[in-house]
GROMACS .gro file of C-alpha atoms in nm:
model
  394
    1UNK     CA    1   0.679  -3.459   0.222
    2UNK     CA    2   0.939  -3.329   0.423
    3UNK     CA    3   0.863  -2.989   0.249
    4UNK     CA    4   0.456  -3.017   0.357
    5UNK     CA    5   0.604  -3.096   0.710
    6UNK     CA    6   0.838  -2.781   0.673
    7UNK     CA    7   0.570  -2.552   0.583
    8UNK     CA    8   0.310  -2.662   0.877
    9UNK     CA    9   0.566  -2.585   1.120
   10UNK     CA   10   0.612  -2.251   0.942
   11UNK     CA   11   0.263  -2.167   0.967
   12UNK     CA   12   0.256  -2.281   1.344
   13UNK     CA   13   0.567  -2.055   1.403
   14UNK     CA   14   0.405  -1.755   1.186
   15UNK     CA   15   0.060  -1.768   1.337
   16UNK     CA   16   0.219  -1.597   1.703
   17UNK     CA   17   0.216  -1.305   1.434
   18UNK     CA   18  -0.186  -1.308   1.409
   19UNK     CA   19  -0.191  -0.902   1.536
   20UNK     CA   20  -0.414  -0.691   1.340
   21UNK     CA   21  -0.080  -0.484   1.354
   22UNK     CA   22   0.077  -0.730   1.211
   23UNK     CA   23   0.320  -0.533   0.999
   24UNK     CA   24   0.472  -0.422   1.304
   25UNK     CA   25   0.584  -0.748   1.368
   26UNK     CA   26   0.749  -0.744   1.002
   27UNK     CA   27   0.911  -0.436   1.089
   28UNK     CA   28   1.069  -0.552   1.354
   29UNK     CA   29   1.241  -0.763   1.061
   30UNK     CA   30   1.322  -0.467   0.858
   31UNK     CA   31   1.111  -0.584   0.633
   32UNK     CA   32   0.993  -0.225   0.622
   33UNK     CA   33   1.137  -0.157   0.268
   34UNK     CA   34   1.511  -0.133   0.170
   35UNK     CA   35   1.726   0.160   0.316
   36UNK     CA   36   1.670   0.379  -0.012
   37UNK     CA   37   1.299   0.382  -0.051
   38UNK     CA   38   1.225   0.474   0.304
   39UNK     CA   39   1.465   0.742   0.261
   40UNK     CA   40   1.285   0.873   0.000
   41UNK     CA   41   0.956   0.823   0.225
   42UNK     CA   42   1.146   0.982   0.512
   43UNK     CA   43   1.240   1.275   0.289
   44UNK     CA   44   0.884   1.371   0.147
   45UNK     CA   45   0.728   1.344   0.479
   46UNK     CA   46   0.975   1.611   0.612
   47UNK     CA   47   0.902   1.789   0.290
   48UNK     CA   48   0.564   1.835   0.380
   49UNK     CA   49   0.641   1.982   0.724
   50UNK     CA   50   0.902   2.243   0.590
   51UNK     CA   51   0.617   2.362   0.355
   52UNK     CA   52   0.357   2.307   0.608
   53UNK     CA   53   0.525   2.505   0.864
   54UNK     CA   54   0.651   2.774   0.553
   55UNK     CA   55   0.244   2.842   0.496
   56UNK     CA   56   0.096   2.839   0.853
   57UNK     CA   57   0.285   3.205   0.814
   58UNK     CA   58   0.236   3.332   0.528
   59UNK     CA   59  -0.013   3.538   0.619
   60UNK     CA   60   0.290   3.697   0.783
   61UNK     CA   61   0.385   4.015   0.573
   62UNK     CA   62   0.795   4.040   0.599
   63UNK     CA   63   0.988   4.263   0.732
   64UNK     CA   64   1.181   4.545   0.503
   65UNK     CA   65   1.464   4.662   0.540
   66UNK     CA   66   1.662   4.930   0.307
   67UNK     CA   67   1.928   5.151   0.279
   68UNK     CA   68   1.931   5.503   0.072
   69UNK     CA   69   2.210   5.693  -0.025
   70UNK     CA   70   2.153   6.000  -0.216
   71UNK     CA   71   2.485   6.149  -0.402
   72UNK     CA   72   2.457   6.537  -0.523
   73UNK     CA   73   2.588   6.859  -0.379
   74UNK     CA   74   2.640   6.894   0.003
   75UNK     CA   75   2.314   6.995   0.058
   76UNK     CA   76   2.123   6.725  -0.119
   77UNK     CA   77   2.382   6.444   0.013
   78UNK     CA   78   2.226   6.224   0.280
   79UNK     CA   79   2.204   5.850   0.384
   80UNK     CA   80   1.900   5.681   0.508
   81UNK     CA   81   1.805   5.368   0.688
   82UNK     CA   82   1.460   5.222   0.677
   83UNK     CA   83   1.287   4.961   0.833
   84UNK     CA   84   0.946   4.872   0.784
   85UNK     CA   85   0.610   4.643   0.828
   86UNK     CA   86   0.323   4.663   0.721
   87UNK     CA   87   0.161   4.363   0.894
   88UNK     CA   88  -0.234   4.260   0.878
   89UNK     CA   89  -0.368   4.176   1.242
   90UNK     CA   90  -0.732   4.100   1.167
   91UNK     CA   91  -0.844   3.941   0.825
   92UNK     CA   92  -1.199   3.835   0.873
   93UNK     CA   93  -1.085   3.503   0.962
   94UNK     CA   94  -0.871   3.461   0.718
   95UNK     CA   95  -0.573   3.433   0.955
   96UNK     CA   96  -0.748   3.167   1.126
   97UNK     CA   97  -0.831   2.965   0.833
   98UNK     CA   98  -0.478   3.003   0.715
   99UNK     CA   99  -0.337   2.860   0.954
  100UNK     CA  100  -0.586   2.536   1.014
  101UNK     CA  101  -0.560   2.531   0.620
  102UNK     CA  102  -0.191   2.457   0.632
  103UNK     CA  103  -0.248   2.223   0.947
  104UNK     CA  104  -0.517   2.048   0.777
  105UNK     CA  105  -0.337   2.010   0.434
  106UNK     CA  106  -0.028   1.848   0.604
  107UNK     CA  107  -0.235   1.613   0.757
  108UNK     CA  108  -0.422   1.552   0.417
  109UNK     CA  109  -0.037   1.512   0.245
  110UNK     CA  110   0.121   1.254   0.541
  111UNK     CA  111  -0.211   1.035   0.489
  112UNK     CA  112  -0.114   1.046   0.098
  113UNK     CA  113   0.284   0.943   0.201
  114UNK     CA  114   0.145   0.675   0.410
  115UNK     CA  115  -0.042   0.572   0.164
  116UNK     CA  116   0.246   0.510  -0.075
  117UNK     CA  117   0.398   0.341   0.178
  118UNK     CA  118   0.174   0.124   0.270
  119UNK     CA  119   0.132   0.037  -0.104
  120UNK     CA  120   0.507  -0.038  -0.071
  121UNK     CA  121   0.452  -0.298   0.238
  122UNK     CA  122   0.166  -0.443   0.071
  123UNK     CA  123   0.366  -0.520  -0.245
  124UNK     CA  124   0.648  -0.674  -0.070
  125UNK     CA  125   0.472  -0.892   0.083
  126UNK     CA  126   0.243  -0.998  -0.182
  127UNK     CA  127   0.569  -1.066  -0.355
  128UNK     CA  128   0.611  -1.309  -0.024
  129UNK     CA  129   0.311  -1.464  -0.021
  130UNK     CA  130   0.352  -1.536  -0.431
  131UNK     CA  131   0.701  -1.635  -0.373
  132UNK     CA  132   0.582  -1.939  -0.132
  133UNK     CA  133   0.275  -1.972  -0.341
  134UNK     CA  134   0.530  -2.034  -0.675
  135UNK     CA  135   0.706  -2.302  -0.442
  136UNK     CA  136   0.412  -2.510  -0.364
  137UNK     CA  137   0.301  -2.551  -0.719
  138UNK     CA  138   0.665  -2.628  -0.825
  139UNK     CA  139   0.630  -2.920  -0.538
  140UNK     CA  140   0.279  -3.003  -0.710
  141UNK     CA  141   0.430  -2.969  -1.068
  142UNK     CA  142   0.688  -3.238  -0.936
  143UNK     CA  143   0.470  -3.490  -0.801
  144UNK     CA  144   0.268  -3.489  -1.159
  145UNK     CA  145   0.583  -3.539  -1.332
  146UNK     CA  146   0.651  -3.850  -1.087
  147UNK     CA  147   0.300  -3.988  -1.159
  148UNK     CA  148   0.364  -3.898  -1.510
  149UNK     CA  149   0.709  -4.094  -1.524
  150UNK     CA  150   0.498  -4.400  -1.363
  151UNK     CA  151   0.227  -4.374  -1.650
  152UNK     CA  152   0.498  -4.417  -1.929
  153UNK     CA  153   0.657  -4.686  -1.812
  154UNK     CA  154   0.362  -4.837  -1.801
  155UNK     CA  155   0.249  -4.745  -2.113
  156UNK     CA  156   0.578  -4.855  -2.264
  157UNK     CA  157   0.536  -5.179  -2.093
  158UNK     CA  158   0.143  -5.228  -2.238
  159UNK     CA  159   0.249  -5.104  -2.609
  160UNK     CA  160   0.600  -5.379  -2.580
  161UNK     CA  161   0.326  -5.618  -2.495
  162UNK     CA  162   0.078  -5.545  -2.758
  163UNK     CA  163  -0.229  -5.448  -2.493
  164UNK     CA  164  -0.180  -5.078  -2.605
  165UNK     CA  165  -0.191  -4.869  -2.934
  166UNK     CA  166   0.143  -4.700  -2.969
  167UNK     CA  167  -0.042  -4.353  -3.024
  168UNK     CA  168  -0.075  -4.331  -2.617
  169UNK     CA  169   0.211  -4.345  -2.549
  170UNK     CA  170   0.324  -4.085  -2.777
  171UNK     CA  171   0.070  -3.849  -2.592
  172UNK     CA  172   0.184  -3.957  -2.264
  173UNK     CA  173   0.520  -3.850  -2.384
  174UNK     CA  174   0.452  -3.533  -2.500
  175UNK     CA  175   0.193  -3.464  -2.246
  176UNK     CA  176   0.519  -3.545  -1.955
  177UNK     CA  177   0.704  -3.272  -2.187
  178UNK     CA  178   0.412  -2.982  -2.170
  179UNK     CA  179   0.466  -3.098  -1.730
  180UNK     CA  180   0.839  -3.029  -1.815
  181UNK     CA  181   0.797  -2.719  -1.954
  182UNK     CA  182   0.548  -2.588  -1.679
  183UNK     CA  183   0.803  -2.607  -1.435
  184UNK     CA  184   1.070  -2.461  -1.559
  185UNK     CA  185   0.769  -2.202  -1.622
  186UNK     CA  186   0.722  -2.188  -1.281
  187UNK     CA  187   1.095  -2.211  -1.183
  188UNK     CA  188   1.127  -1.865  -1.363
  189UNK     CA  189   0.790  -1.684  -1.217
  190UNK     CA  190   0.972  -1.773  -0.841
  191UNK     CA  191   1.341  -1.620  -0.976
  192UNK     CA  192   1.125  -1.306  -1.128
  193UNK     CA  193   0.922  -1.251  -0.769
  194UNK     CA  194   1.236  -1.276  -0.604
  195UNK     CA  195   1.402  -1.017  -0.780
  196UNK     CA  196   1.073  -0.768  -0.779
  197UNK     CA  197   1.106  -0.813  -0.386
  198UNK     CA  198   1.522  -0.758  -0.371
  199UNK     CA  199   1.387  -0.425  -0.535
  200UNK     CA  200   1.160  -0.289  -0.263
  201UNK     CA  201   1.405  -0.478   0.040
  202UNK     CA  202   1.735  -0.489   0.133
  203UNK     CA  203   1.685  -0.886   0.255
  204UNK     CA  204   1.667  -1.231   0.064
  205UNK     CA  205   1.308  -1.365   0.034
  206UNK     CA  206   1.433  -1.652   0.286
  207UNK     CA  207   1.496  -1.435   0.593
  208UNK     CA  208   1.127  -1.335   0.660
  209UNK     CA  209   0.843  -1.498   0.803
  210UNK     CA  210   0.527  -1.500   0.627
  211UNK     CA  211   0.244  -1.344   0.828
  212UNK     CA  212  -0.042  -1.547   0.915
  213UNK     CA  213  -0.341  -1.282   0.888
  214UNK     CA  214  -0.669  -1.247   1.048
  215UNK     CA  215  -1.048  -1.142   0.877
  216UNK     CA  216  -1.053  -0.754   0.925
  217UNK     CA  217  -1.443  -0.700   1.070
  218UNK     CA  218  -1.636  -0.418   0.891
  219UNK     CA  219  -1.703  -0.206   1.143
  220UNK     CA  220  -1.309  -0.149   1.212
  221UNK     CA  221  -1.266  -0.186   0.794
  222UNK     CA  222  -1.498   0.142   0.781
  223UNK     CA  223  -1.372   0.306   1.106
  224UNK     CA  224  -1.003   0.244   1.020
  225UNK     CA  225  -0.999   0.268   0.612
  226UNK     CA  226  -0.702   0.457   0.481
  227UNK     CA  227  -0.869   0.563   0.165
  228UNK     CA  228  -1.207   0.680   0.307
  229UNK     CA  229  -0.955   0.881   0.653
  230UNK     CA  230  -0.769   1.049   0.295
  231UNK     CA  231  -1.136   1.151   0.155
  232UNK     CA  232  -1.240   1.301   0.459
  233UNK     CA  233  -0.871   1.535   0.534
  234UNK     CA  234  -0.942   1.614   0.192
  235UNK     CA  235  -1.269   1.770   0.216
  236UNK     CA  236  -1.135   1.958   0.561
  237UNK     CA  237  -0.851   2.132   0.387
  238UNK     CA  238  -1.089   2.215   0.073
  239UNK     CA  239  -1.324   2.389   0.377
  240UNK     CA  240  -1.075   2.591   0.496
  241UNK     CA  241  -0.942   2.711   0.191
  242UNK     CA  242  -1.315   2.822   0.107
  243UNK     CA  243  -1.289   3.010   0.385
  244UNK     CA  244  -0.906   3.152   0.261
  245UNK     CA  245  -1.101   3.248  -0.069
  246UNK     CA  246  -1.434   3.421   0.165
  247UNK     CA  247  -1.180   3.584   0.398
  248UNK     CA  248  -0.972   3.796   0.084
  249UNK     CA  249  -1.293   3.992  -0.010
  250UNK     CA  250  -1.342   4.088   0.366
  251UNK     CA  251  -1.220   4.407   0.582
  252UNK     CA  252  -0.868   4.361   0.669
  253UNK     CA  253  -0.693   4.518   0.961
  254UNK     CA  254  -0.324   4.652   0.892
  255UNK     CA  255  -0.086   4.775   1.190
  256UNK     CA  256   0.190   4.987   1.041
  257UNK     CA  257   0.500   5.065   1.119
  258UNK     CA  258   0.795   5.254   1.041
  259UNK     CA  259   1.182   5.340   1.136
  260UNK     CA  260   1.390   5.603   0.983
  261UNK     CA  261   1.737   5.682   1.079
  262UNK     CA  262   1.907   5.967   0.863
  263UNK     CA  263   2.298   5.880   0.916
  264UNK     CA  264   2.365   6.231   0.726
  265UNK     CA  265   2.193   6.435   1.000
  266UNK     CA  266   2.243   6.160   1.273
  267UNK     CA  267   1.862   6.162   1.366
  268UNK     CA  268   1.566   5.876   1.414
  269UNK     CA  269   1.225   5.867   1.335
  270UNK     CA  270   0.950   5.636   1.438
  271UNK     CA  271   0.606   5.612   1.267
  272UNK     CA  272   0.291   5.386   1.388
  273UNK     CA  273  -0.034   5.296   1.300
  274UNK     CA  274  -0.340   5.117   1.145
  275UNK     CA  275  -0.528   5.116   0.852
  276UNK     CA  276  -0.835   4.958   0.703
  277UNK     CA  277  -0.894   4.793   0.327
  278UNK     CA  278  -1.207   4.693   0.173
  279UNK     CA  279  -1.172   4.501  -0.128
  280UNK     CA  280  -1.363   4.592  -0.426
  281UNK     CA  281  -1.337   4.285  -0.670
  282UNK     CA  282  -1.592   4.205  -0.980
  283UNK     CA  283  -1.498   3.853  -1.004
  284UNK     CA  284  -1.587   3.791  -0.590
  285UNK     CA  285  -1.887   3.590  -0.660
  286UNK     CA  286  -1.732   3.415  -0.868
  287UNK     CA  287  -1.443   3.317  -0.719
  288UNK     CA  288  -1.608   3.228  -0.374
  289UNK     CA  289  -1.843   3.021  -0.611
  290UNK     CA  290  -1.599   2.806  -0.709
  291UNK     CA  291  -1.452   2.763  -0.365
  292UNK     CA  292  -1.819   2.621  -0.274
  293UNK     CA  293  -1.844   2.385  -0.530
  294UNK     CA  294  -1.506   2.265  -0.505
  295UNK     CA  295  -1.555   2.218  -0.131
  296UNK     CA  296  -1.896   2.041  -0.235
  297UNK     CA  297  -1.742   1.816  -0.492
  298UNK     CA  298  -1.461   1.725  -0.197
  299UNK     CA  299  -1.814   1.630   0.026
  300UNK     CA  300  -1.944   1.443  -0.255
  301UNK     CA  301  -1.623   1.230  -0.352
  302UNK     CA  302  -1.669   1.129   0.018
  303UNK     CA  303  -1.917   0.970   0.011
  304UNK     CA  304  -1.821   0.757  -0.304
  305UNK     CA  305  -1.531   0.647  -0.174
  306UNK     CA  306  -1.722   0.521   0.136
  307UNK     CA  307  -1.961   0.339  -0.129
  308UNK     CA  308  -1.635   0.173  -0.309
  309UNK     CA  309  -1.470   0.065  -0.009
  310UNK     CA  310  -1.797  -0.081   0.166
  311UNK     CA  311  -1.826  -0.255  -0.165
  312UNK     CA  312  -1.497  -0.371  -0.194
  313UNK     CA  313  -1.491  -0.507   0.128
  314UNK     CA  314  -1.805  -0.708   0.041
  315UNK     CA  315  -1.640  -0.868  -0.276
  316UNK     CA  316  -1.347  -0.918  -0.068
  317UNK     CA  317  -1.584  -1.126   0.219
  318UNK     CA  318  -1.715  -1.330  -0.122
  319UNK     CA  319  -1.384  -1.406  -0.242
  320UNK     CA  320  -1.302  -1.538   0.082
  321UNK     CA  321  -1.594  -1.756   0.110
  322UNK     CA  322  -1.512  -1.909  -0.233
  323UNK     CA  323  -1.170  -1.961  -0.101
  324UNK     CA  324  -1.279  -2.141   0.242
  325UNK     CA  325  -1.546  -2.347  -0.024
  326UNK     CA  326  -1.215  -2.486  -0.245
  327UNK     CA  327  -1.056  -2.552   0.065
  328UNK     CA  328  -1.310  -2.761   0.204
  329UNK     CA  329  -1.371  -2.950  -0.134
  330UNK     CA  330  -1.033  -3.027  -0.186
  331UNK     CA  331  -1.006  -3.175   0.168
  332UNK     CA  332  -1.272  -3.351   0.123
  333UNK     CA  333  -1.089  -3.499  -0.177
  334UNK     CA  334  -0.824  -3.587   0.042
  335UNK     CA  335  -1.034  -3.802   0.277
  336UNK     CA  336  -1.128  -3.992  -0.024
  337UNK     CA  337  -0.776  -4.052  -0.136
  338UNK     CA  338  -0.694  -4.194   0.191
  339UNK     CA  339  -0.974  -4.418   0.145
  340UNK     CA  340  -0.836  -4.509  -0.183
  341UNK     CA  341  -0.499  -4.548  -0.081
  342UNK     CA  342  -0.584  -4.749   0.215
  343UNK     CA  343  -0.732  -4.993  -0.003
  344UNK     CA  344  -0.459  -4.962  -0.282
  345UNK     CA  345  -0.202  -5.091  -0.038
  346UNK     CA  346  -0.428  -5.388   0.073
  347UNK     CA  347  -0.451  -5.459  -0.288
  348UNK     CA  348  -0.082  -5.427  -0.357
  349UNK     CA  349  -0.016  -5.652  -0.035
  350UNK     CA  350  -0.257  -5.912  -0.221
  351UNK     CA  351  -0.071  -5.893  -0.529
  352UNK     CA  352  -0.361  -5.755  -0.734
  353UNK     CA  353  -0.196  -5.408  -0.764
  354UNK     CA  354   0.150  -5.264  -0.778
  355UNK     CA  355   0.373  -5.029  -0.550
  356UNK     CA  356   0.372  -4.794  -0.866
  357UNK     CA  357  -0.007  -4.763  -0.848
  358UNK     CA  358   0.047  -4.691  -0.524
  359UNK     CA  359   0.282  -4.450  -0.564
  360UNK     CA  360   0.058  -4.255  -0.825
  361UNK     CA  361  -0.224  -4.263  -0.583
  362UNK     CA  362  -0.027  -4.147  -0.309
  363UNK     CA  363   0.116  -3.846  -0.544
  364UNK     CA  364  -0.241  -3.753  -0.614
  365UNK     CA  365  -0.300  -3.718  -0.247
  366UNK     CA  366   0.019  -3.516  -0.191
  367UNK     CA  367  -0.120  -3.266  -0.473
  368UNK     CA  368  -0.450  -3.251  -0.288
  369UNK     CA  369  -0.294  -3.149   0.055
  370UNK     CA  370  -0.023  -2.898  -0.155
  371UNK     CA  371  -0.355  -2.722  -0.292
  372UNK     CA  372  -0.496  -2.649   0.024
  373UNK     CA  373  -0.161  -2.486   0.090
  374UNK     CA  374  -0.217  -2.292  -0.168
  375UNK     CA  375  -0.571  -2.175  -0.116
  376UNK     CA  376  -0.466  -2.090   0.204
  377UNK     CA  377  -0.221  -1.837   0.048
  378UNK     CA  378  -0.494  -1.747  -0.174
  379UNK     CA  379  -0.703  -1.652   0.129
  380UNK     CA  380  -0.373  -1.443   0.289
  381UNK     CA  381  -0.309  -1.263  -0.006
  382UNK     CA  382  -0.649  -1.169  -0.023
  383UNK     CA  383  -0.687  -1.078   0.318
  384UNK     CA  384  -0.371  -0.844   0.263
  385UNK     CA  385  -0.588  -0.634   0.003
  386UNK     CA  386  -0.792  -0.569   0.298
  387UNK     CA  387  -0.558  -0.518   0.516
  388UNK     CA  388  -0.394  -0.269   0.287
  389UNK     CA  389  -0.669  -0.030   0.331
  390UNK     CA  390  -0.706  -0.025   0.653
  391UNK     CA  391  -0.461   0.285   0.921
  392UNK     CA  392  -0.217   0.091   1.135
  393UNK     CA  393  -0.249  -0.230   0.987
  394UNK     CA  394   0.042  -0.204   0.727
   0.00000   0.00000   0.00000
C-alpha cells in the first residue's frame, strides 16, 4: 500500500510537468540522452552546415593559380605566373536556385536529425514509462501470490478434513508455481528495460520523474507534425533543384579574367572580359522531365503523409478512449469491492467469516486500484506516440 501511496504522490509531484513542451522539463534533467549519443547528434547537425554552407557556393568557379617555367636555350628560357577566373555571373536563375537549394536542403536534413532525436527521447522514455509499468504488475503479481498462499492453506485445511478432493489442491499448487514463475518473468522484463535505458542515458532509471502528459488537439497535431513539416522541406528542396536542372540548359553569363606576369622579361599583363554559352544538349527534355516528376512525386508523397498522420492520430484518439473505458470499468470494480469488503469485515466481526477471507478480498481490491495505475501508463505511453510526432514537443 505504501507503494500505491508512493506513486499518487509521484503523479501529484509529476503533473507540475503537464507543458506541451514537456520534454523541456526532462531536459532540464539531462534526461536528453547520454553524453555520447548527443555528440553524435551534435556532430551530424554541424555536418550538415559545413556541407550546406560548402554548396550555397559552388556555383562559385575557383580561382587558378599556376606557375610555368620553360627550360631551353636563352632565348626560349622564361618563367610565367598566371592567375585566372573564369567565373559565371548570370545563370538563368540557376545561381539563385543554388543557393535556396542548399538553404532549403539543410533545413530538409536538420528536420531529419531532429527526427532521430526525437526518436531517441521518445524511446527513453517509453523505456520509463515501461519501467514503472513492469513495477506495478510485479506489485499486482505479489498480491495474487498472497491470495494464492491464503487459498492453499485453505485448501490444505479442507483436503486434511476430508471436505475437499486432493486433486485441488494439487492445481492450486501448481497454479501458485505458474504466479511464481510470472514474476520472476516480470522481475527480468524491469532489469532488461533498465539496461535498454542505461544505453540511451547516462542516469539510473530512479533519478527521473515521469512526465504526466496532456491530449495533443488536432489542429496543433496537423499544424505542428514533425513528419508531415519533413514532407513538405522535402518537396521545397526537390523544387529548387528542378529549377538547378532547368537553369543548366539556359544562357549563362561568364566574366573572365586573367593575370600574367613573365618573371623572365619582368613584365605584367591583364586580360578582362565576358562571354556567353548556350547549351546544346539531346538529353534536355529528358532530364528536365525527370526533375518534374520527381518534384511531382515529392508533392504527391505530401499529401500521403498528411493522410497517415491524420489517420494515425485518429487511431491514436480510439485507443485512448478504450483506455479511459478500462479505466472506468475497473473503478467501477473497485467500488464494488469496497462494498464487498465492507461487508466481509462485518461478517468476520460476526464470526461467520475469517481475517484470511478478508485479506483475499482486500488483495483483490489492491489489484483493481494497481490496474488503473497501469492503464493510466497505458494512456501516457500512448499519448507519447503522439507526442513524438509533433515539433517542439520532444
Amino acid at each position: 500500500m505504501k507503494d500505491l501511496k508512493d506513486l499518487d504522490m509521484h503523479l501529484k509531484t509529476s503533473s507540475l510537468l503537464v507543458s506541451f513542451l514537456f520534454i523541456n522539463a526532462l531536459s532540464a534533467q539531462n534526461l536528453i540522452l547520454s553524453e555520447n549519443r548527443q555528440d553524435i547528434l551534435d556532430y551530424s547537425k554541424e555536418k550538415i552546415k559545413e556541407d550546406s554552407n560548402k554548396l550555397s557556393k559552388d556555383w562559385i568557379n575557383s580561382i587558378t593559380y599556376s606557375y610555368v617555367q620553360n627550360d631551353g636555350d636563352t632565348i626560349n628560357r622564361s618563367n610565367k605566373s598566371l592567375i585566372s577566373i573564369n567565373q559565371p555571373i548570370f545563370k538563368s536563375g540557376g545561381i539563385y536556385y543554388a543557393i535556396k537549394y542548399a538553404s532549403s536542403l539543410k533545413d530538409s536534413n536538420n528536420i531529419l536529425v531532429n527526427l532521430e532525436e526525437k526518436e531517441l527521447i521518445k524511446n527513453a522514455t517509453n523505456l520509463l514509462f515501461n519501467i514503472q509499468r513492469k513495477n506495478l504488475l510485479i506489485q499486482k503479481q505479489n498480491l495474487i501470490l498472497k491470495s494464492n498462499l491464503i487459498e492453499i492453506k485453505q485448501k490444505q485445511e479442507s483436503v486434511l478434513n476430508g471436505l475437499l478432493d486432493i486433486s485441488f489442491l494439487n492445481t492450486a499448487i501448481l497454479e501458485n508455481n505458474k504466479q511464481k514463475e510470472n514474476l520472476l518473468d516480470l522481475e527480468f522484463q524491469n532489469i532488461k528495460l533498465s539496461n535498454n535505458f542505461n544505453n540511451l542515458t547516462a542516469k539510473r532509471p530512479h533519478e527521473f520523474t515521469l512526465p504526466l502528459l496532456k491530449l495533443v488537439n488536432k489542429k496543433d497535431y496537423l499544424k505542428n507534425n514533425i513528419y508531415i513539416k519533413q514532407s513538405k522541406a522535402a518537396t521545397k528542396t526537390k523544387n529548387y533543384l528542378k529549377g538547378i536542372v532547368q537553369s543548366k540548359y539556359l544562357p549563362t553569363v561568364n566574366a573572365n579574367y586573367a593575370y600574367t606576369n613573365n618573371h623572365t622579361t619582368n613584365t605584367e599583363s591583364n586580360n578582362y572580359g565576358f562571354s556567353i554559352v548556350v547549351p546544346l544538349n539531346f538529353g534536355v527534355f529528358n532530364d528536365i522531365s525527370s526533375s518534374k516528376i520527381d518534384y511531382l512525386k515529392s508533392k504527391t508523397q505530401e499529401k500521403i503523409t498528411k493522410r497517415v498522420e491524420k489517420n494515425f492520430l485518429s487511431t491514436a484518439y480510439a485507443k485512448l478512449n478504450m483506455i479511459d473505458k478500462k479505466i472506468e470499468l475497473t473503478k467501477d470494480n473497485i467500488e464494488s469491492f469496497k462494498i464487498l469488503l465492507s461487508q466481509m469485515e462485518e461478517l468476520q466481526k460476526a464470526g461467520l467469516k475469517t481475517k484470511d477471507d478478508v485479506v483475499i478480498l482486500a488483495n483483490s481490491k489492491d489489484a483493481e486500484t494497481l490496474d488503473t495505475k497501469i492503464f493510466s501508463i497505458d494512456r501516457q505511453i500512448e499519448l507519447l506516440e503522439l507526442y513524438s510526432r509533433v515539433d517542439n514537443a520532444i
